[in-house]
Structure formats: C-alpha cells, structure tokens
PDB file of C-alpha atoms in Angstrom:
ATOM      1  CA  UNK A  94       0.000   0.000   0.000  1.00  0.00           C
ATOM      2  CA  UNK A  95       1.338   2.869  -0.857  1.00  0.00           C
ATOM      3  CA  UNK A  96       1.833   6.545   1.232  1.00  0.00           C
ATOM      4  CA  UNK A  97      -0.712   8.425  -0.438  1.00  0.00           C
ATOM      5  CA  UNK A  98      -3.352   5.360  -0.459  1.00  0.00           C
ATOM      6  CA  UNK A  99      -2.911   5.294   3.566  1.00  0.00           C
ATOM      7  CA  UNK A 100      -3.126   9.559   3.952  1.00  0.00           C
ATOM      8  CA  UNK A 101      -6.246   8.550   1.704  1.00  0.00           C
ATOM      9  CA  UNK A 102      -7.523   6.534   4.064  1.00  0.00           C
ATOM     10  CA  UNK A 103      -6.468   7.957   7.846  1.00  0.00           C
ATOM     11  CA  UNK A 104      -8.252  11.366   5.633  1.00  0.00           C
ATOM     12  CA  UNK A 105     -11.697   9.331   5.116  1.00  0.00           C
ATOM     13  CA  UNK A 106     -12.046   8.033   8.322  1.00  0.00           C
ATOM     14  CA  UNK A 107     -11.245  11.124   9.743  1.00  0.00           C
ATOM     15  CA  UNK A 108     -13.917  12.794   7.836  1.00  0.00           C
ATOM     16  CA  UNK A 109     -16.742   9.806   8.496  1.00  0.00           C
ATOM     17  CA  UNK A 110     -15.665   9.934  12.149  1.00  0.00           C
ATOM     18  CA  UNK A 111     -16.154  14.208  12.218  1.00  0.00           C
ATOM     19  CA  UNK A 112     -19.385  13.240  10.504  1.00  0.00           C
ATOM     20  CA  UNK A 113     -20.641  11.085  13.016  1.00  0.00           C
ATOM     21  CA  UNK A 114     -20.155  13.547  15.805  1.00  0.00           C
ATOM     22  CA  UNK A 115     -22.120  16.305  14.198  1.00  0.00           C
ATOM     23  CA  UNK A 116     -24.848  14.015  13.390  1.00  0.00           C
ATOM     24  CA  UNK A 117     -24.935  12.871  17.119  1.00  0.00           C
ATOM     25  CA  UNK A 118     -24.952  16.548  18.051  1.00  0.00           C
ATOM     26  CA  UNK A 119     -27.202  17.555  15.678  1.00  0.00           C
ATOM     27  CA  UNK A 120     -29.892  14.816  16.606  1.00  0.00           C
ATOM     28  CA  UNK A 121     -29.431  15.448  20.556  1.00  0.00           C
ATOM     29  CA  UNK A 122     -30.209  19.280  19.557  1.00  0.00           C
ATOM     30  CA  UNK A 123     -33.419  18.498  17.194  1.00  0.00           C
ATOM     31  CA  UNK A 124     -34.660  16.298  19.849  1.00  0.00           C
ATOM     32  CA  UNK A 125     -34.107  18.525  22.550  1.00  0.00           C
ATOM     33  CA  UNK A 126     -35.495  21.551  20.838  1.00  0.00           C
ATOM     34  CA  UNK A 127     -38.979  21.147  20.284  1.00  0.00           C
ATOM     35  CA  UNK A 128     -39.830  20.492  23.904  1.00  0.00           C
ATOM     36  CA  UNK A 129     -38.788  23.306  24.892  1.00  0.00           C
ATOM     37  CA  UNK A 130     -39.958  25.385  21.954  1.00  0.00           C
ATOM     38  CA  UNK A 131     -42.684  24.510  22.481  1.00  0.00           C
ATOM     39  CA  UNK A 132     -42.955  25.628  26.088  1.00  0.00           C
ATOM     40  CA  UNK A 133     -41.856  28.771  25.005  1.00  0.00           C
ATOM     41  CA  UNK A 134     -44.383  28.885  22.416  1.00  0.00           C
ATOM     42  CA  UNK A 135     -47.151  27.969  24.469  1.00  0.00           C
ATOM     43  CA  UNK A 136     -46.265  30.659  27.204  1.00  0.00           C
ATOM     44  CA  UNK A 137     -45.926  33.531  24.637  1.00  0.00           C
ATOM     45  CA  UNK A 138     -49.655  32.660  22.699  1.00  0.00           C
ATOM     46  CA  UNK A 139     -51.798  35.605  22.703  1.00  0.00           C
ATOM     47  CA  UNK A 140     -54.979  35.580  24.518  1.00  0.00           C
ATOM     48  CA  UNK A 141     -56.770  34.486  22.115  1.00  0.00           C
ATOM     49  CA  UNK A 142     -54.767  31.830  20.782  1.00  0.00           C
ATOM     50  CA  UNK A 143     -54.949  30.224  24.408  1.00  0.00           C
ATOM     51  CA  UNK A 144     -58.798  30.869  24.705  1.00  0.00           C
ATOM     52  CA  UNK A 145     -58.807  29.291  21.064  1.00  0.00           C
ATOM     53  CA  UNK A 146     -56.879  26.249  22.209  1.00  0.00           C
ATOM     54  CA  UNK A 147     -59.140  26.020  25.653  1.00  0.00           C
ATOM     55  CA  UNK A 148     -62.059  25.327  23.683  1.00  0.00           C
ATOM     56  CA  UNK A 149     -61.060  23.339  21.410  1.00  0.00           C
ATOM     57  CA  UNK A 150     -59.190  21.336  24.598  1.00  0.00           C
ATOM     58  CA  UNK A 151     -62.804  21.402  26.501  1.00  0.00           C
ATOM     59  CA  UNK A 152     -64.483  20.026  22.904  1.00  0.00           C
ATOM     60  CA  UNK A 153     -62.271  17.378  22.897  1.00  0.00           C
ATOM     61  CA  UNK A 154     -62.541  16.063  26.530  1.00  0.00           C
ATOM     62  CA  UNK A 155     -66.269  16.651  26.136  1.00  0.00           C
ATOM     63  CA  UNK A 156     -66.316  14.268  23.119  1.00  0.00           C
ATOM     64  CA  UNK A 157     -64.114  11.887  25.177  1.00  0.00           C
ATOM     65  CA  UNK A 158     -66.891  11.705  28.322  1.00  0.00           C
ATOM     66  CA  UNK A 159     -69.078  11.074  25.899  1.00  0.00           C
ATOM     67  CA  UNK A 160     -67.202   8.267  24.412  1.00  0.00           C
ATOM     68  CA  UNK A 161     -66.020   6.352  27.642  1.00  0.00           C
ATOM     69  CA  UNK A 162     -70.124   6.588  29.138  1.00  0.00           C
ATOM     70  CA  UNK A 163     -71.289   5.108  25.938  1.00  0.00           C
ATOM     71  CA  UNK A 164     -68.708   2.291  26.261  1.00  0.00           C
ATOM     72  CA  UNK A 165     -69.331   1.597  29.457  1.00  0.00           C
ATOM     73  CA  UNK A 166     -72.848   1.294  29.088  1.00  0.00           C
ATOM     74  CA  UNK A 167     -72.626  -0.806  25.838  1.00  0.00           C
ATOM     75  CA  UNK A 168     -69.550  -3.075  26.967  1.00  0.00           C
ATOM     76  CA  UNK A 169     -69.182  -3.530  30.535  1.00  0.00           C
ATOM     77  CA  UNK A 170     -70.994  -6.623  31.913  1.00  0.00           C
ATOM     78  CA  UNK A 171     -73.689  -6.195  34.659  1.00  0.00           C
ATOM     79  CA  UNK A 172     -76.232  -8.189  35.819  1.00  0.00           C
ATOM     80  CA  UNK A 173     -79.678  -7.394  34.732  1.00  0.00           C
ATOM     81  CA  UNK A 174     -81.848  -4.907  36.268  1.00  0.00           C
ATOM     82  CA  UNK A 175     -78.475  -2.848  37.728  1.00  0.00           C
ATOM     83  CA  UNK A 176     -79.170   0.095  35.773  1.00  0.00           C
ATOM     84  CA  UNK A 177     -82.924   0.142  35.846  1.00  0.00           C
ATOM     85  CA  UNK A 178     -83.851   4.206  35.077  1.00  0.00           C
ATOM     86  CA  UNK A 179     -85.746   4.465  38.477  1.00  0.00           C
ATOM     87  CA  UNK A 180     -82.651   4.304  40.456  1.00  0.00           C
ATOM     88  CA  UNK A 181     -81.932   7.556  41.740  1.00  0.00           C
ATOM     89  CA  UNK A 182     -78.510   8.858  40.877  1.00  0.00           C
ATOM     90  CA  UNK A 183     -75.959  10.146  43.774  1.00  0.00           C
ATOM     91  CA  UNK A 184     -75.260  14.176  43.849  1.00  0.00           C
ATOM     92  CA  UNK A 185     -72.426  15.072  41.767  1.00  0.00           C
ATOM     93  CA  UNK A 186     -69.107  16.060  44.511  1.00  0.00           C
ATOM     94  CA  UNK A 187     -68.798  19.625  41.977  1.00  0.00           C
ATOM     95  CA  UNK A 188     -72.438  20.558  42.289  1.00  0.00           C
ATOM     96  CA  UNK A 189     -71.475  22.968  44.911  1.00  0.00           C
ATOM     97  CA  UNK A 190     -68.859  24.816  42.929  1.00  0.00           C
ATOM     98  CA  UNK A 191     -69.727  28.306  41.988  1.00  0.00           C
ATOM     99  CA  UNK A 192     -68.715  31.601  42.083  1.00  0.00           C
ATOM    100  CA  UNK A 193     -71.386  34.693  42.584  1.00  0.00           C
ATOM    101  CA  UNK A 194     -71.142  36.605  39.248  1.00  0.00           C
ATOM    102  CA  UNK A 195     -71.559  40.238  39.611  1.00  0.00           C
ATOM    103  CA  UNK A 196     -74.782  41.472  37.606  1.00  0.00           C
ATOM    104  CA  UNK A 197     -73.208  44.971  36.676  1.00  0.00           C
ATOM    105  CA  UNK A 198     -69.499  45.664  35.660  1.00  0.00           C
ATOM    106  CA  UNK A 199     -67.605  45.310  32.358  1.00  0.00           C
ATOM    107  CA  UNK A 200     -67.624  41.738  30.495  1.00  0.00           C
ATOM    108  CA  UNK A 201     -64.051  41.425  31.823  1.00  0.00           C
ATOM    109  CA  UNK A 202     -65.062  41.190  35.409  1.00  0.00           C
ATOM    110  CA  UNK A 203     -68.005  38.769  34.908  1.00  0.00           C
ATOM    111  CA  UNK A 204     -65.124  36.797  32.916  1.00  0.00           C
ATOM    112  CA  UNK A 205     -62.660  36.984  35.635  1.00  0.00           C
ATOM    113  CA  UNK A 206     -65.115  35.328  37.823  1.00  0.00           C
ATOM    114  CA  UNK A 207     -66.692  32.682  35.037  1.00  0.00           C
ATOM    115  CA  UNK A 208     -62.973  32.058  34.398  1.00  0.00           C
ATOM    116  CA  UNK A 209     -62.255  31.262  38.259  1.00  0.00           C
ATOM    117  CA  UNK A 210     -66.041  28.966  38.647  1.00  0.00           C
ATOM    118  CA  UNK A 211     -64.396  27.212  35.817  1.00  0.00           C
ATOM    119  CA  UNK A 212     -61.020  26.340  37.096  1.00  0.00           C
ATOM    120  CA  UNK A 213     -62.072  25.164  40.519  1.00  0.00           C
ATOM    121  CA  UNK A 214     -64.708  22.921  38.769  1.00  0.00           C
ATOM    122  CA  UNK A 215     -61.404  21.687  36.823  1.00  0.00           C
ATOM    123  CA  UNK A 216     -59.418  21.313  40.086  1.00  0.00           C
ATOM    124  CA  UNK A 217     -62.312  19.540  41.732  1.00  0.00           C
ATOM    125  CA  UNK A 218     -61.565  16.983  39.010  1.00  0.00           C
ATOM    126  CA  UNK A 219     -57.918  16.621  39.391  1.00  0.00           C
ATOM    127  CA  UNK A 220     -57.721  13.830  41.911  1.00  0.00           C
ATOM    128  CA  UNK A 221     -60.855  11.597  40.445  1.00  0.00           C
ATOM    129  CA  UNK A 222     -59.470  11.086  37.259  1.00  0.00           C
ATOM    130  CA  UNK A 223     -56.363  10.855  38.619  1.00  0.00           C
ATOM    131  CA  UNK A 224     -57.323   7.403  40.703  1.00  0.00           C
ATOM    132  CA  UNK A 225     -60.052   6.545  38.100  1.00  0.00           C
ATOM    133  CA  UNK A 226     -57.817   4.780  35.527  1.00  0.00           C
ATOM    134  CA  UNK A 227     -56.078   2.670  38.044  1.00  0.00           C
ATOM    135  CA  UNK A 228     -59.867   1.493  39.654  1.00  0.00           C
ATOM    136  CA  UNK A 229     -60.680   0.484  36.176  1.00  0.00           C
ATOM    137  CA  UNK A 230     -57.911  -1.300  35.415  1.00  0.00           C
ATOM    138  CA  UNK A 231     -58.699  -3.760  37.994  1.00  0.00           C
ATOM    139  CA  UNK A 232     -62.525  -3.488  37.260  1.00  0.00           C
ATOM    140  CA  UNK A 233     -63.338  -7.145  35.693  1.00  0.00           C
ATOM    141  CA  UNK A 234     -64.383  -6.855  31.924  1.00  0.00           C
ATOM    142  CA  UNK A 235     -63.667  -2.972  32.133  1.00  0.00           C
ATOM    143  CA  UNK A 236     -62.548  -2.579  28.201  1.00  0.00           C
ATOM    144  CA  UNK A 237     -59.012  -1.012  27.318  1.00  0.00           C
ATOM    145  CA  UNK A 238     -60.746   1.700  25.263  1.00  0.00           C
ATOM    146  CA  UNK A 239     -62.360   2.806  29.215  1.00  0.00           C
ATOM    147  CA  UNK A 240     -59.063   2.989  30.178  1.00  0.00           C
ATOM    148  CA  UNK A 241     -57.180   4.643  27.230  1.00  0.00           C
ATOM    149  CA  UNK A 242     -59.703   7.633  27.217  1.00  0.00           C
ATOM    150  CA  UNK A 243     -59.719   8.145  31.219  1.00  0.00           C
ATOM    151  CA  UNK A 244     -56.045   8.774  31.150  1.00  0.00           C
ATOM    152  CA  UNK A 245     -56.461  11.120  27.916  1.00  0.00           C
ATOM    153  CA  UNK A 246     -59.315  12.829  30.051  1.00  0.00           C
ATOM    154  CA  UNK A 247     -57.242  13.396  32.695  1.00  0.00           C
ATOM    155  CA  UNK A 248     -53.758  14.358  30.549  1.00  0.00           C
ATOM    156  CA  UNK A 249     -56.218  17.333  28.424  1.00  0.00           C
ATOM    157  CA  UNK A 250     -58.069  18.029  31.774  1.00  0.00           C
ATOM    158  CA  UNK A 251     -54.060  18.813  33.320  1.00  0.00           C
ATOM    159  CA  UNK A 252     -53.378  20.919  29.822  1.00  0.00           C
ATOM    160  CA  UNK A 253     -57.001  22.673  29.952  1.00  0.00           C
ATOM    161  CA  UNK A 254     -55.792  24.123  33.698  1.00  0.00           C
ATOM    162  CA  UNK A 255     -52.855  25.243  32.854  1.00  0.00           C
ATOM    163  CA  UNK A 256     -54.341  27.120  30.099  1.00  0.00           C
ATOM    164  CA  UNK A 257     -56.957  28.311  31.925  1.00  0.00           C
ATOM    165  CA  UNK A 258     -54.654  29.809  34.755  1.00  0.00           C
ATOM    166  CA  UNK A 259     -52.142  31.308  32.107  1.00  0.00           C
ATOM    167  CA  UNK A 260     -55.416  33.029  30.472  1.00  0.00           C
ATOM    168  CA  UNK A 261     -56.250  34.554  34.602  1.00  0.00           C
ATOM    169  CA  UNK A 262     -52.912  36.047  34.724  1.00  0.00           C
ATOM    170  CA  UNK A 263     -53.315  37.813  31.491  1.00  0.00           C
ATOM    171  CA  UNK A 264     -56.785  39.458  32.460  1.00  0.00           C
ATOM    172  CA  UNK A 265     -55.886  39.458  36.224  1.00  0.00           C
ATOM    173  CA  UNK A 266     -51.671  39.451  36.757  1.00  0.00           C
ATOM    174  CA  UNK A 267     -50.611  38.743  40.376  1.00  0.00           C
ATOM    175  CA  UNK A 268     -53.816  37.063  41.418  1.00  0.00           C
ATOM    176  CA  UNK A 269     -52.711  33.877  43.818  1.00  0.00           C
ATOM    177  CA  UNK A 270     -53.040  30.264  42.186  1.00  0.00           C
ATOM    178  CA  UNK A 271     -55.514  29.226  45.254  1.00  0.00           C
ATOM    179  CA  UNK A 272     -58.312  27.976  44.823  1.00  0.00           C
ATOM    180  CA  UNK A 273     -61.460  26.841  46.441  1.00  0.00           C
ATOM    181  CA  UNK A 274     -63.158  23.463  45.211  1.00  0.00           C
ATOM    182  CA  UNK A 275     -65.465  20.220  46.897  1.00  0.00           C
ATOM    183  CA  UNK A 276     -63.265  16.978  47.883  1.00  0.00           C
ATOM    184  CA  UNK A 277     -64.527  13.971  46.444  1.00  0.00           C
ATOM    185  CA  UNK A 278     -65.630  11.196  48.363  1.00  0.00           C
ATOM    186  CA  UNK A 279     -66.246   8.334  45.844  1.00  0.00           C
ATOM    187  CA  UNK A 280     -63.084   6.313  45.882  1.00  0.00           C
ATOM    188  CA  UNK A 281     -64.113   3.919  48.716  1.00  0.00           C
ATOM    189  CA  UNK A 282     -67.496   3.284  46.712  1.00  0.00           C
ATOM    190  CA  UNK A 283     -65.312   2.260  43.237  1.00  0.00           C
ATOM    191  CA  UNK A 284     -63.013   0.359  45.747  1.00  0.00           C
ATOM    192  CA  UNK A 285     -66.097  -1.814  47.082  1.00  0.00           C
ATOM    193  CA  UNK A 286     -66.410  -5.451  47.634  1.00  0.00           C
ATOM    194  CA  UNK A 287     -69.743  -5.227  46.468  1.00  0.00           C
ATOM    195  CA  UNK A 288     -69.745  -5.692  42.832  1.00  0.00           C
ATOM    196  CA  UNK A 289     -73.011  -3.839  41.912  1.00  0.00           C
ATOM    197  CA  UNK A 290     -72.077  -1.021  44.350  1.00  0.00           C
ATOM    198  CA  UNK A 291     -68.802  -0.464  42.707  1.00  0.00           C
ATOM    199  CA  UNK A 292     -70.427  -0.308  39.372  1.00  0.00           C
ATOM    200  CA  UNK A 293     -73.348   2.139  39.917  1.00  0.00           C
ATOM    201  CA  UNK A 294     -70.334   4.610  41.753  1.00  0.00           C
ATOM    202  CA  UNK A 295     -68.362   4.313  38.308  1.00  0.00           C
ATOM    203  CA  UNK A 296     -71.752   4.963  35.988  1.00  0.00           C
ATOM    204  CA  UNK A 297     -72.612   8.181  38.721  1.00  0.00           C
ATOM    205  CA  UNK A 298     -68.793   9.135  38.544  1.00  0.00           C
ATOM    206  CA  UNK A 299     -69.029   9.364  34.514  1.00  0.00           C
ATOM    207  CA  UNK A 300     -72.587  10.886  34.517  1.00  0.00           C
ATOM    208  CA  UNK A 301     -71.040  14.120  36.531  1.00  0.00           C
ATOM    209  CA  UNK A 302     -68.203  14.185  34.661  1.00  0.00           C
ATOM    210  CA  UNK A 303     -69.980  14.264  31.330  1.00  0.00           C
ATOM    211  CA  UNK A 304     -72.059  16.822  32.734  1.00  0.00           C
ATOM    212  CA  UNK A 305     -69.243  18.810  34.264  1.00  0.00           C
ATOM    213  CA  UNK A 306     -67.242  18.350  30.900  1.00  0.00           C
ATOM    214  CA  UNK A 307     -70.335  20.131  28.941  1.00  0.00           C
ATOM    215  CA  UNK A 308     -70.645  22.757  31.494  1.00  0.00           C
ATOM    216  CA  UNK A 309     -66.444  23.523  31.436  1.00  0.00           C
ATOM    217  CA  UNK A 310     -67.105  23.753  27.603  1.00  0.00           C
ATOM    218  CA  UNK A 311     -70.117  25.834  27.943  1.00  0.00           C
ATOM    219  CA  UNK A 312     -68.441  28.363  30.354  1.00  0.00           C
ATOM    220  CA  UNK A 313     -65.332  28.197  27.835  1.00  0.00           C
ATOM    221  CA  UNK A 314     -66.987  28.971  24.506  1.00  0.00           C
ATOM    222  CA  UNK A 315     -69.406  32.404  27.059  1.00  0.00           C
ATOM    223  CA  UNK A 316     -66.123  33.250  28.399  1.00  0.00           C
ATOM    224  CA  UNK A 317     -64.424  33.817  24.271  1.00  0.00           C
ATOM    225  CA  UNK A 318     -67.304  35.733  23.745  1.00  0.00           C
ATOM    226  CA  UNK A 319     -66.891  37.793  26.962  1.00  0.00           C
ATOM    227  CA  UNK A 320     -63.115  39.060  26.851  1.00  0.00           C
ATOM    228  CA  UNK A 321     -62.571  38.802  22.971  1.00  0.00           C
ATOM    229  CA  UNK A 322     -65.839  40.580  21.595  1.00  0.00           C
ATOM    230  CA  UNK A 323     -67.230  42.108  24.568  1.00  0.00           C
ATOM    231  CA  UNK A 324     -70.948  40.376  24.314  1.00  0.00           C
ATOM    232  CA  UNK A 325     -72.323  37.296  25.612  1.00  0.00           C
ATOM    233  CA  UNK A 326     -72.550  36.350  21.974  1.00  0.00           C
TER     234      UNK A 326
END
C-alpha cells in the first residue's frame, strides 16, 4: 500500500468519524429543541390563541366523556336490572362549585369570575381522574378503550388548567393560584367489595363528569365571547 493510499484513508475516516459527531450533536439538539420550543411557544400565545386552544381542549374532553359513558354502558358486563332508570342517581361532589357573578361591571369582570367557577370545577376533578384509571384497570371486563380515554381525560383536563390559569394572569396578573373546590368522596365506593355497588359509583362518577365536561365547555366557549368581543354572543 502505498503513502498516499494510507493519507487517503487515515483522511476518510477522519472525515466519516467528524461526521458522526455532528450528526450525534445535531440529533441530541433536534430532539431537545422542540420540547422546549414549544414551552416557550405555548407561554408567549396571545390571549386568544390560548382561549382558542381552551375550547377546542374542553371540545375534545367533552367528546371523550361522551365516548367512555357510551362504552361503558354498551360493553361492561352487569347483571340485569343494575341500571334500571328508576334508580336515583348520587349528587355530583362539583355541584357545589360556583362563584357569585356580579350582575353589573364590564364583560371582563363577569369573565374573571366565570374564568375562576371554571377552574375550581377543573381542580375539583384533578384527583378523580387521577385514581379513576387505576380502579378500572382492575374493574373485571372494564374494556381497554375505558381505560385509554380516562387517562387522555385526565392528561387534556391537566393541559385545559394550565391554560386556563395562564389566560387569569393575562386578564388578572398577580392574582394567587388558590383555589377553592369540593373533595370527592367516591373512591371507597369504586373500591367496594360489592360488585353492583362499585359499578353504579363508576356509571354516577361518569354521569357528573360528562355533565361537568359540557358545562367547562359551555363556560369556555361564554367566556371567548366575553373578553374577545365584549358580548355574551
């Protein structure tokens, strides 16, 4: 082998080797990036792009309720006569949350307030569906589809929040991230021995949140109307 064929060579592997290292570097940056982009991004949206997004978050966990009570109903087994209509269904644990809305003042103000009824009815959710995924899991004949969408629920129901509270300190800077909301009581009745009792606490645990999941839309799509266009539309 001659000297030039081995210069040649030590050359191209030097080359492949430098290659290698800014790929490495370049695929540790690309993957690193958008994360945090997209923090960036999602702190620096105008208020209307994060009302815009809250909807559209509420609409989609609205749409998932929906979905998981249907499948319940259609593919869970239960013995007949469980879910006869006559049975009276438990109070919801958020049926206490709200916030007196002044009757005069500028739309802002009534949206402040709509916007804080609406973020404690969130937080009042935040430790149900946090517990509910796990209860199904060891439900017997619970589907995977049950499952899938409770932990999506709760995931957009953790996104929706932090929207929500980003939107507050836009209209309202330095107000204090406390807030007043009902405890839930239910986990000991998913957690029962008793078969049928367990399942009637799971179908009155996904009739409030369907309800509460319309009502967080409702208040979402009143309060757009409210600080972008001035109007109760």
């Amino acid at each position: 082998m001659n000297e030039s064929h081995v210069s040649f060579c030590f050359y191209l592997a030097g080359t492949l080797l430098m290659l290698t290292v800014l790929n490495l570097l370049l695929w540790e940056r690309a993957a690193s990036v958008p994360m945090h982009a997209s923090l960036i991004d999602h702190d620096m949206m105008s208020l209307k792009d994060l009302l815009d997004h809250a909807v559209t978050l509420s609409y989609n966990i609205t749409e998932l309720t929906t979905e998981i009570q249907r499948i319940f109903l259609e593919d869970v087994q239960y013995t007949p006569g469980r879910w006869f209509p006559e049975r009276e269904l438990t109070g919801c644990h958020t049926s206490a949350v709200s916030v007196s809305i002044p009757k005069d003042g500028a739309q802002q103000i009534h949206g402040v307030f709509l916007l804080k009824e609406t973020i404690s009815l969130l937080e009042a959710w935040k430790y149900p569906l946090h517990h509910i995924a796990t209860v199904l899991s060891h439900m017997e004949d619970a589907p995977n589809d049950i499952i899938s969408r409770a932990k999506n629920i709760e995931a957009k129901t953790k996104e929706l929040l932090a929207d929500l509270k980003r939107i507050l300190s836009k209209i309202q800077p330095g107000f204090p991230e406390s807030y007043a909301y009902p405890t839930w009581n239910g986990l000991a009745s998913l957690q029962s021995p008793d078969e049928e009792t367990r399942f009637f606490a799971l179908y009155n645990f996904l009739h409030c949140l369907t309800k509460d999941s319309r009502k967080v839309h409702s208040n979402l799509k009143l309060l757009q109307c409210q600080l972008l266009y001035q109007t109760d539309c």
